[in-house]
Coordinates of C-alpha atoms and ligand atoms in Angstrom, one line a residue:
X178 CA -53.5 90.8 39.8
X179 CA -52.3 87.5 36.9
X180 CA -50.6 89.1 34.0
X181 CA -48.2 87.3 31.3
X182 CA -45.6 86.7 33.6
X183 CA -47.4 84.8 36.3
X184 CA -48.7 82.6 33.1
X185 CA -45.7 81.7 32.1
X186 CA -44.4 80.7 35.7
X187 CA -47.2 78.5 35.6
X188 CA -45.4 76.5 32.6
X189 CA -41.8 76.5 34.6
X190 CA -41.1 73.1 36.3
X191 CA -40.4 73.3 40.2
X192 CA -36.7 73.3 40.0
X193 CA -36.3 76.2 38.2
X194 CA -38.7 78.1 40.8
X195 CA -36.3 79.8 43.4
X196 CA -38.8 80.4 46.1
X197 CA -37.6 77.0 48.1
X198 CA -33.8 77.1 47.5
X199 CA -31.5 77.2 50.5
X200 CA -28.7 79.8 50.8
X201 CA -25.9 76.8 49.3
X202 CA -28.5 75.9 46.1
X203 CA -28.7 79.6 45.4
X204 CA -24.8 79.8 45.7
X205 CA -24.8 77.0 43.3
X206 CA -27.0 79.0 40.7
X207 CA -24.8 81.6 40.8
X208 CA -21.7 79.7 40.3
X209 CA -23.3 78.5 37.0
X210 CA -24.1 81.5 36.0
X211 CA -20.5 82.9 36.6
X212 CA -21.6 84.8 39.5
X213 CA -19.9 85.9 42.8
X214 CA -21.5 84.8 46.2
X215 CA -22.5 87.6 47.0
X216 CA -25.1 88.0 44.0
X217 CA -27.2 84.6 45.9
X218 CA -27.2 86.6 49.2
X219 CA -29.4 89.4 47.2
X220 CA -31.4 86.5 45.8
X221 CA -32.1 84.9 49.2
X222 CA -32.8 88.4 50.9
X223 CA -34.8 89.7 47.9
X224 CA -37.3 86.4 47.8
X225 CA -37.3 85.6 51.4
X226 CA -37.4 89.1 53.6
X227 CA -38.4 91.6 50.9
X228 CA -40.9 88.8 49.8
X229 CA -40.4 89.9 45.9
X230 CA -42.7 88.0 42.8
X231 CA -41.1 88.8 40.1
X232 CA -37.5 88.4 38.9
X233 CA -37.8 91.8 37.5
X234 CA -38.4 93.7 40.6
X235 CA -35.0 92.1 42.2
X236 CA -33.4 95.2 40.8
X237 CA -29.8 94.5 43.0
X238 CA -29.0 92.2 40.2
X239 CA -28.0 93.9 37.3
X240 CA -30.3 93.5 34.2
X241 CA -28.3 91.3 32.3
X242 CA -28.4 88.8 35.0
X243 CA -32.5 88.8 35.4
X244 CA -32.4 88.6 32.1
X245 CA -30.1 85.8 31.2
X246 CA -32.0 83.5 34.7
X247 CA -35.8 84.2 33.1
X248 CA -34.1 83.3 30.1
X249 CA -32.9 80.1 31.4
X250 CA -36.5 79.7 33.0
X251 CA -36.1 80.8 36.4
X252 CA -38.5 82.3 38.0
X253 CA -39.0 83.1 41.9
X254 CA -42.1 81.3 42.3
X255 CA -44.3 82.4 45.4
X256 CA -47.5 80.3 44.9
X257 CA -50.7 82.3 44.1
X258 CA -53.6 82.9 46.5
X259 CA -56.3 82.8 43.7
X260 CA -59.6 82.9 45.7
X261 CA -60.3 84.0 49.1
X262 CA -63.1 84.3 51.5
X263 CA -63.5 85.9 54.7
X264 CA -65.6 85.7 57.6
X265 CA -67.4 87.7 60.1
X266 CA -65.2 86.8 62.8
X267 CA -62.1 88.4 60.5
X268 CA -60.9 85.0 59.3
X269 CA -59.6 84.7 55.8
X270 CA -59.2 81.6 54.1
X271 CA -57.4 81.2 50.9
X272 CA -57.1 79.0 48.1
X273 CA -53.5 78.9 46.9
X274 CA -52.5 77.7 43.8
X275 CA -49.2 75.7 43.4
X276 CA -47.1 75.5 39.4
X277 CA -48.8 72.4 38.4
X278 CA -52.6 73.8 39.5
X279 CA -52.9 72.0 43.0
X280 CA -54.5 74.2 45.5
X281 CA -54.4 73.8 49.4
X282 CA -55.8 76.0 52.0
X283 CA -54.1 78.3 53.8
X284 CA -56.0 80.9 57.1
X285 CA -55.0 83.7 58.2
X286 CA -56.7 84.4 61.8
X287 CA -56.3 87.9 63.3
X288 CA -55.8 87.9 67.1
X289 CA -55.1 84.0 66.6
X290 CA -57.5 81.3 67.9
X291 CA -56.1 80.9 71.4
X292 CA -54.2 77.7 70.4
X293 CA -51.2 78.6 72.1
X294 CA -52.6 80.1 75.6
X295 CA -51.1 77.8 78.3
X296 CA -47.9 76.8 76.4
X297 CA -45.2 78.7 78.4
X298 CA -44.1 80.4 75.4
X299 CA -44.0 84.2 74.8
X300 CA -47.1 83.4 72.1
X301 CA -49.1 82.2 75.1
X302 CA -48.0 85.1 77.1
X303 CA -49.3 88.0 74.5
X304 CA -52.5 85.8 73.8
X305 CA -53.5 86.0 77.7
X306 CA -52.1 89.5 78.5
X307 CA -52.2 91.7 75.6
X308 CA -50.6 95.0 76.1
X309 CA -52.2 98.3 75.5
X310 CA -49.7 99.2 72.8
X311 CA -51.2 96.0 70.7
X312 CA -52.6 98.8 68.1
X313 CA -49.2 99.2 66.8
X314 CA -48.3 95.9 65.7
X315 CA -50.7 93.0 64.2
X316 CA -50.9 90.1 65.8
X317 CA -52.6 86.6 63.7
X318 CA -51.7 83.2 63.5
X319 CA -51.5 81.6 60.3
X320 CA -52.6 78.0 59.8
X321 CA -50.3 76.1 57.0
X322 CA -51.1 73.2 55.0
X323 CA -48.5 70.3 54.4
X324 CA -50.0 68.0 51.8
X325 CA -52.5 68.1 49.4
X326 CA -55.4 65.7 51.3
X327 CA -54.3 63.7 54.0
X328 CA -54.3 59.6 54.1
X329 CA -54.5 59.5 57.4
X330 CA -58.4 59.3 57.4
X331 CA -59.6 60.3 60.9
X332 CA -63.7 60.4 60.6
X333 CA -64.5 63.4 61.9
X334 CA -62.0 65.4 59.4
X335 CA -63.1 66.9 56.1
X336 CA -59.6 67.1 54.4
X337 CA -59.6 62.9 55.2
X338 CA -62.3 62.8 52.5
X339 CA -59.8 64.3 49.5
X340 CA -57.6 61.4 50.4
X341 CA -53.9 62.0 49.4
X342 CA -52.7 63.6 46.6
X343 CA -48.8 64.8 47.2
X344 CA -46.7 66.3 49.4
X345 CA -45.7 70.2 49.2
X346 CA -42.4 71.3 48.6
X347 CA -40.8 72.9 50.8
X348 CA -40.7 75.9 49.0
X349 CA -44.7 75.3 48.3
X350 CA -45.1 75.3 52.7
X351 CA -43.0 78.3 53.0
X352 CA -44.6 80.2 49.8
X353 CA -47.8 80.0 51.4
X354 CA -46.9 82.2 54.3
X355 CA -44.9 84.5 51.9
X356 CA -48.6 85.0 49.8
X357 CA -50.4 85.9 53.4
X358 CA -47.7 88.0 54.7
X359 CA -47.7 90.0 51.5
X360 CA -51.2 90.0 51.5
X361 CA -51.7 91.6 54.8
X362 CA -48.9 93.4 54.2
X363 CA -47.0 92.2 57.4
X364 CA -43.4 93.2 58.7
X365 CA -41.7 90.5 60.3
X366 CA -40.2 91.5 63.3
X367 CA -42.4 93.9 64.5
X368 CA -46.0 92.3 64.0
X369 CA -46.3 89.1 66.1
X370 CA -47.0 86.2 63.9
X371 CA -47.6 82.9 64.7
X372 CA -47.4 79.4 62.5
X373 CA -49.5 76.8 63.0
X374 CA -49.1 73.3 60.7
X375 CA -52.3 72.4 61.3
X376 CA -53.8 73.1 58.1
X377 CA -54.4 70.1 55.5
X378 CA -52.4 66.8 55.3
X379 CA -50.3 65.6 58.2
X380 CA -46.9 67.3 58.5
X381 CA -45.1 63.9 60.0
X382 CA -46.1 62.3 56.8
X383 CA -44.2 65.0 54.5
X384 CA -41.3 65.2 57.5
X385 CA -38.6 66.0 55.3
X386 CA -40.3 68.4 53.6
X387 CA -42.1 70.1 56.7
X388 CA -38.6 70.4 58.5
X389 CA -37.1 71.9 55.2
X390 CA -39.2 74.3 55.4
X391 CA -39.1 74.8 59.0
X392 CA -35.9 75.5 58.5
X393 CA -36.8 78.6 55.3
X394 CA -38.9 80.4 57.3
X395 CA -36.5 80.3 60.6
X396 CA -33.4 80.8 58.7
X397 CA -34.2 82.9 55.9
X398 CA -38.0 84.3 56.7
X399 CA -37.0 85.1 60.2
X400 CA -39.8 83.9 61.9
X401 CA -39.1 82.3 64.9
X402 CA -39.5 78.6 65.7
X403 CA -40.2 79.1 69.1
X404 CA -44.0 81.1 67.4
X405 CA -44.6 77.9 65.5
X406 CA -46.4 75.1 66.3
X407 CA -47.4 71.4 64.2
X408 CA -49.8 69.3 64.8
X409 CA -49.3 65.3 64.2
X410 CA -52.1 62.8 64.6
X411 CA -49.5 60.8 66.0
X412 CA -46.9 59.7 63.3
X413 CA -44.7 57.6 65.8
X414 CA -41.5 57.5 63.7
X415 CA -41.8 61.3 62.6
X416 CA -42.2 62.3 66.4
X417 CA -39.3 59.9 67.3
X418 CA -37.1 62.1 64.8
X419 CA -38.4 65.4 65.8
X420 CA -37.3 64.9 69.4
X421 CA -33.7 64.8 68.0
X422 CA -34.2 68.4 66.2
X423 CA -32.6 71.0 67.7
X424 CA -34.4 74.0 65.9
X425 CA -37.9 72.6 66.0
X426 CA -41.9 74.0 66.6
X427 CA -43.4 73.8 69.6
X428 CA -45.7 69.9 69.5
X429 CA -49.4 69.4 69.8
X430 CA -50.6 66.3 69.1
X431 CA -54.2 64.9 67.9
X432 CA -55.1 62.8 70.6
X433 CA -59.1 63.1 70.7
X434 CA -59.9 60.0 72.6
X435 CA -59.1 59.2 76.6
X436 CA -58.6 54.8 75.4
X437 CA -57.9 53.0 72.5
X438 CA -61.3 51.6 71.9
X439 CA -63.0 54.9 71.2
X440 CA -59.6 56.3 69.0
X441 CA -59.3 53.2 67.0
X442 CA -63.2 54.2 66.2
X443 CA -62.5 58.0 65.3
X444 CA -59.1 57.5 64.1
X445 CA -57.8 53.8 62.7
X446 CA -54.4 54.8 62.8
X447 CA -54.7 54.2 66.6
X448 CA -54.2 50.5 65.0
X449 CA -51.1 50.9 63.6
X450 CA -49.7 52.7 66.8
X451 CA -52.0 52.6 70.3
X452 CA -51.8 55.7 72.6
X453 CA -49.7 53.9 75.2
X454 CA -46.9 54.0 72.3
X455 CA -47.8 57.1 71.4
X456 CA -47.1 58.5 74.9
X457 CA -43.6 57.2 74.9
X458 CA -42.8 58.6 72.3
X459 CA -43.9 62.0 73.4
X460 CA -41.7 61.6 76.3
X461 CA -38.5 61.5 74.1
X462 CA -39.4 64.9 73.1
X463 CA -36.8 67.1 75.1
X464 CA -38.8 70.0 76.3
X465 CA -37.6 73.8 76.6
X466 CA -38.0 75.4 80.0
X467 CA -41.5 75.9 80.7
X468 CA -42.8 74.1 77.3
X469 CA -45.8 72.1 77.5
X470 CA -47.0 69.6 75.0
X471 CA -50.0 70.7 73.7
X472 CA -52.6 67.6 73.5
X473 CA -55.4 68.7 70.9
X474 CA -58.9 66.9 71.7
X475 CA -61.9 67.0 69.3
X476 CA -65.2 66.8 71.5
X477 CA -67.5 65.0 69.8
X478 CA -71.3 64.7 71.0
X479 CA -72.1 61.7 73.0
X480 CA -68.4 59.8 71.4
X481 CA -65.5 61.3 74.0
X482 CA -67.0 64.2 76.0
X483 CA -68.3 62.7 79.2
X484 CA -66.7 62.9 82.9
X485 CA -65.0 59.1 82.9
X486 CA -63.7 60.5 79.7
X487 CA -62.1 63.6 81.5
X488 CA -61.1 60.9 84.3
X489 CA -59.2 58.9 81.9
X490 CA -57.2 61.4 80.1
X491 CA -56.3 62.6 83.6
X492 CA -54.4 59.6 84.5
X493 CA -53.2 59.1 80.5
X494 CA -51.3 62.4 81.2
X495 CA -50.9 62.7 85.1
X496 CA -46.5 62.6 84.6
X497 CA -46.2 64.5 81.5
X498 CA -46.0 68.5 80.8
X499 CA -49.0 68.7 78.8
X500 CA -51.6 71.0 78.1
X501 CA -55.1 70.1 77.0
X502 CA -56.5 72.3 73.4
X503 CA -60.3 71.1 73.7
X504 CA -61.7 71.9 70.2
X505 CA -65.9 71.5 69.9
X506 CA -66.2 69.6 66.8
X507 CA -66.7 71.7 63.6
X508 CA -69.5 70.3 61.5
X509 CA -69.2 68.9 58.2
X510 CA -72.0 67.7 55.3
X511 CA -72.8 64.0 55.5
X512 CA -70.9 63.2 59.0
X513 CA -71.9 60.6 61.5
X514 CA -71.4 63.2 64.6
X515 CA -72.6 66.0 66.7
X516 CA -71.4 68.7 68.4
X517 CA -71.0 68.1 72.3
X518 CA -73.7 70.2 74.9
X519 CA -71.8 73.0 75.8
X520 CA -72.5 72.0 79.5
X521 CA -70.3 68.8 78.9
X522 CA -67.5 70.2 77.4
X523 CA -68.2 72.9 80.0
X524 CA -67.9 70.2 82.8
X525 CA -65.0 68.1 80.6
X526 CA -62.7 71.3 81.2
X527 CA -63.3 72.3 84.8
X528 CA -62.7 68.2 85.5
X529 CA -59.4 69.0 84.3
X530 CA -58.5 71.8 85.7
X531 CA -59.2 70.3 88.7
X532 CA -56.7 67.7 88.2
X533 CA -54.1 70.3 87.7
X534 CA -54.1 69.9 83.7
X535 CA -54.3 73.4 81.8
X536 CA -57.2 72.7 79.6
X537 CA -58.7 75.8 77.4
X538 CA -61.2 75.3 74.5
X539 CA -60.2 76.5 71.3
X540 CA -62.1 79.8 69.8
X541 CA -63.3 78.5 66.7
X542 CA -62.3 80.9 63.8
X543 CA -63.8 81.0 60.7
X544 CA -66.8 78.6 60.9
X545 CA -69.0 80.3 58.7
X546 CA -66.5 80.2 56.1
X547 CA -65.4 76.7 56.4
X548 CA -62.1 77.9 57.3
X549 CA -62.1 75.9 61.2
X550 CA -60.4 72.9 61.9
X551 CA -60.9 70.0 59.9
X552 CA -63.0 71.7 57.7
X553 CA -60.6 73.1 54.8
X554 CA -61.1 71.1 51.6
X555 CA -60.2 72.6 48.9
X556 CA -63.8 74.1 48.4
X557 CA -63.5 74.9 44.7
X558 CA -62.9 71.4 43.1
X559 CA -62.6 72.7 39.8
X560 CA -59.7 74.3 38.2
X561 CA -58.9 77.5 38.7
X562 CA -59.1 79.7 35.8
X563 CA -56.1 82.2 35.0
X564 CA -58.3 84.9 35.4
X565 CA -58.4 87.6 37.9
X566 CA -59.2 86.6 41.8
X567 CA -62.8 86.9 42.8
X568 CA -63.6 89.8 45.7
X569 CA -63.8 88.1 48.8
X570 CA -67.3 89.2 49.8
X571 CA -68.9 87.3 47.5
X572 CA -67.4 84.2 47.8
X573 CA -69.6 81.1 49.1
X574 CA -69.0 80.1 52.6
Ligands
SAH836 N1 -53.0 66.7 60.1 C1 -52.7 66.9 61.9 C2 -53.1 68.4 61.6 C3 -54.2 69.1 60.8 S1 -55.5 69.3 61.6 C4 -53.5 66.6 62.8 O1 -54.4 65.9 62.6 O2 -53.1 66.9 64.1 C5 -55.8 70.1 63.0 C6 -56.5 69.9 64.1 O3 -57.7 69.9 63.8 C7 -56.2 68.2 64.8 O4 -56.3 68.6 65.8 C8 -58.1 67.5 64.1 O5 -57.9 66.5 65.3 C9 -58.4 68.5 64.2 N2 -59.8 68.3 63.4 C10 -60.3 67.9 62.7 N3 -61.3 68.0 62.0 C11 -61.9 68.5 63.0 C12 -63.4 68.9 63.1 N4 -64.2 68.8 62.3 N5 -64.0 69.9 64.1 C13 -63.2 70.3 65.3 N6 -61.7 69.5 65.6 C14 -61.2 68.9 63.7
SF4_837 FE1 -55.4 64.1 58.4 FE2 -55.3 65.8 60.6 FE3 -57.4 65.2 59.1 FE4 -56.7 63.7 60.7 S1 -57.4 65.4 61.4 S2 -57.5 63.5 58.3 S3 -54.8 63.6 60.4 S4 -55.5 66.6 58.6

């Protein structure tokens, strides 16, 4: 799949890459090349809707303009999938490489992971009541990374072990989606694709990059924001900014504990913003009709999975339009946690439901290939060579 053009693109600095540019930026670029405004629209359409990989493929542009753009060092620059792993459950995990060689992981989950259940949206409705004509279109969730690594240091998460390397740019965030849509031959508009910003990184610590990516995904790639969910570990200033956005994904917050003592022991960020402050900030986000805020709750055996914790949680959330996604902890090497007992998970869920709080157990996807929540860690640590993509079936899990 790699050819000379791709190799060349590697050497082109980020600003020369067109994928990631807004329409006004493309208009400016065309002005510099003495071109009319409609040329910018043609590029916009070609890179975001047709998702073409190279300038040569944009045949709506005159050949001379394509050559001039290339000569000036421009390229489309959709990030490249350099390695794939496929789970027995159909989930695929991709290692996606950026122009500077940094890599992140992106996950394709056919049929989704049930994360939308009960959040009051159409995506939830489709999940709960699939129609008989489901075969006519694809239904899937793509899990996107927002940073290379993560600075937040949650004790149960493998991404934390990487530390933070850098923020992803808007083009790199939306580009993961373009790369996966191309690989899966998705037709936006026909296929039902949900996006979750739940891969590597903390989206609200890359707030501007994340929101600009949402702008590209909605306006340019035509994926409605009602099909997107962003998950934050609880970055307060980010939540307060998010509350003011007009076009925004649904909100999910990784609560993971029912009191500050437990939360601080597994999420040190609690020292900066405690649960009370967090819930106050969340309450400022205006919800759409029927919308609920999702609280994620990773269940760690013996730590936060007892009925007394469920009772505390009920008290915390009693005045909120909330739903809870229970996530059974996905193991990682050398981590001091263990999975909760299945009967404890069931009792926890029942207690919440009995108290009137919608609670769902998230389906773990792709555990065998380390693609499940909290398992993304750039499986390939050494530099990715510029050679052919390894076949999915032979990759280590
Ligand atoms: N950084 C953001 C989004 C990515 S993590 C956040 O933390 O919200 C997505 C979800 O996976 C979070 O709810 C997180 O609590 C959860 N998670 C992290 N590590 C996990 C693990 N090992 N097992 C199960 N869930 C995990
Ligand atoms: Fe970062 Fe989220 Fe992992 Fe915490 S759970 S370390 S915020 S990716």
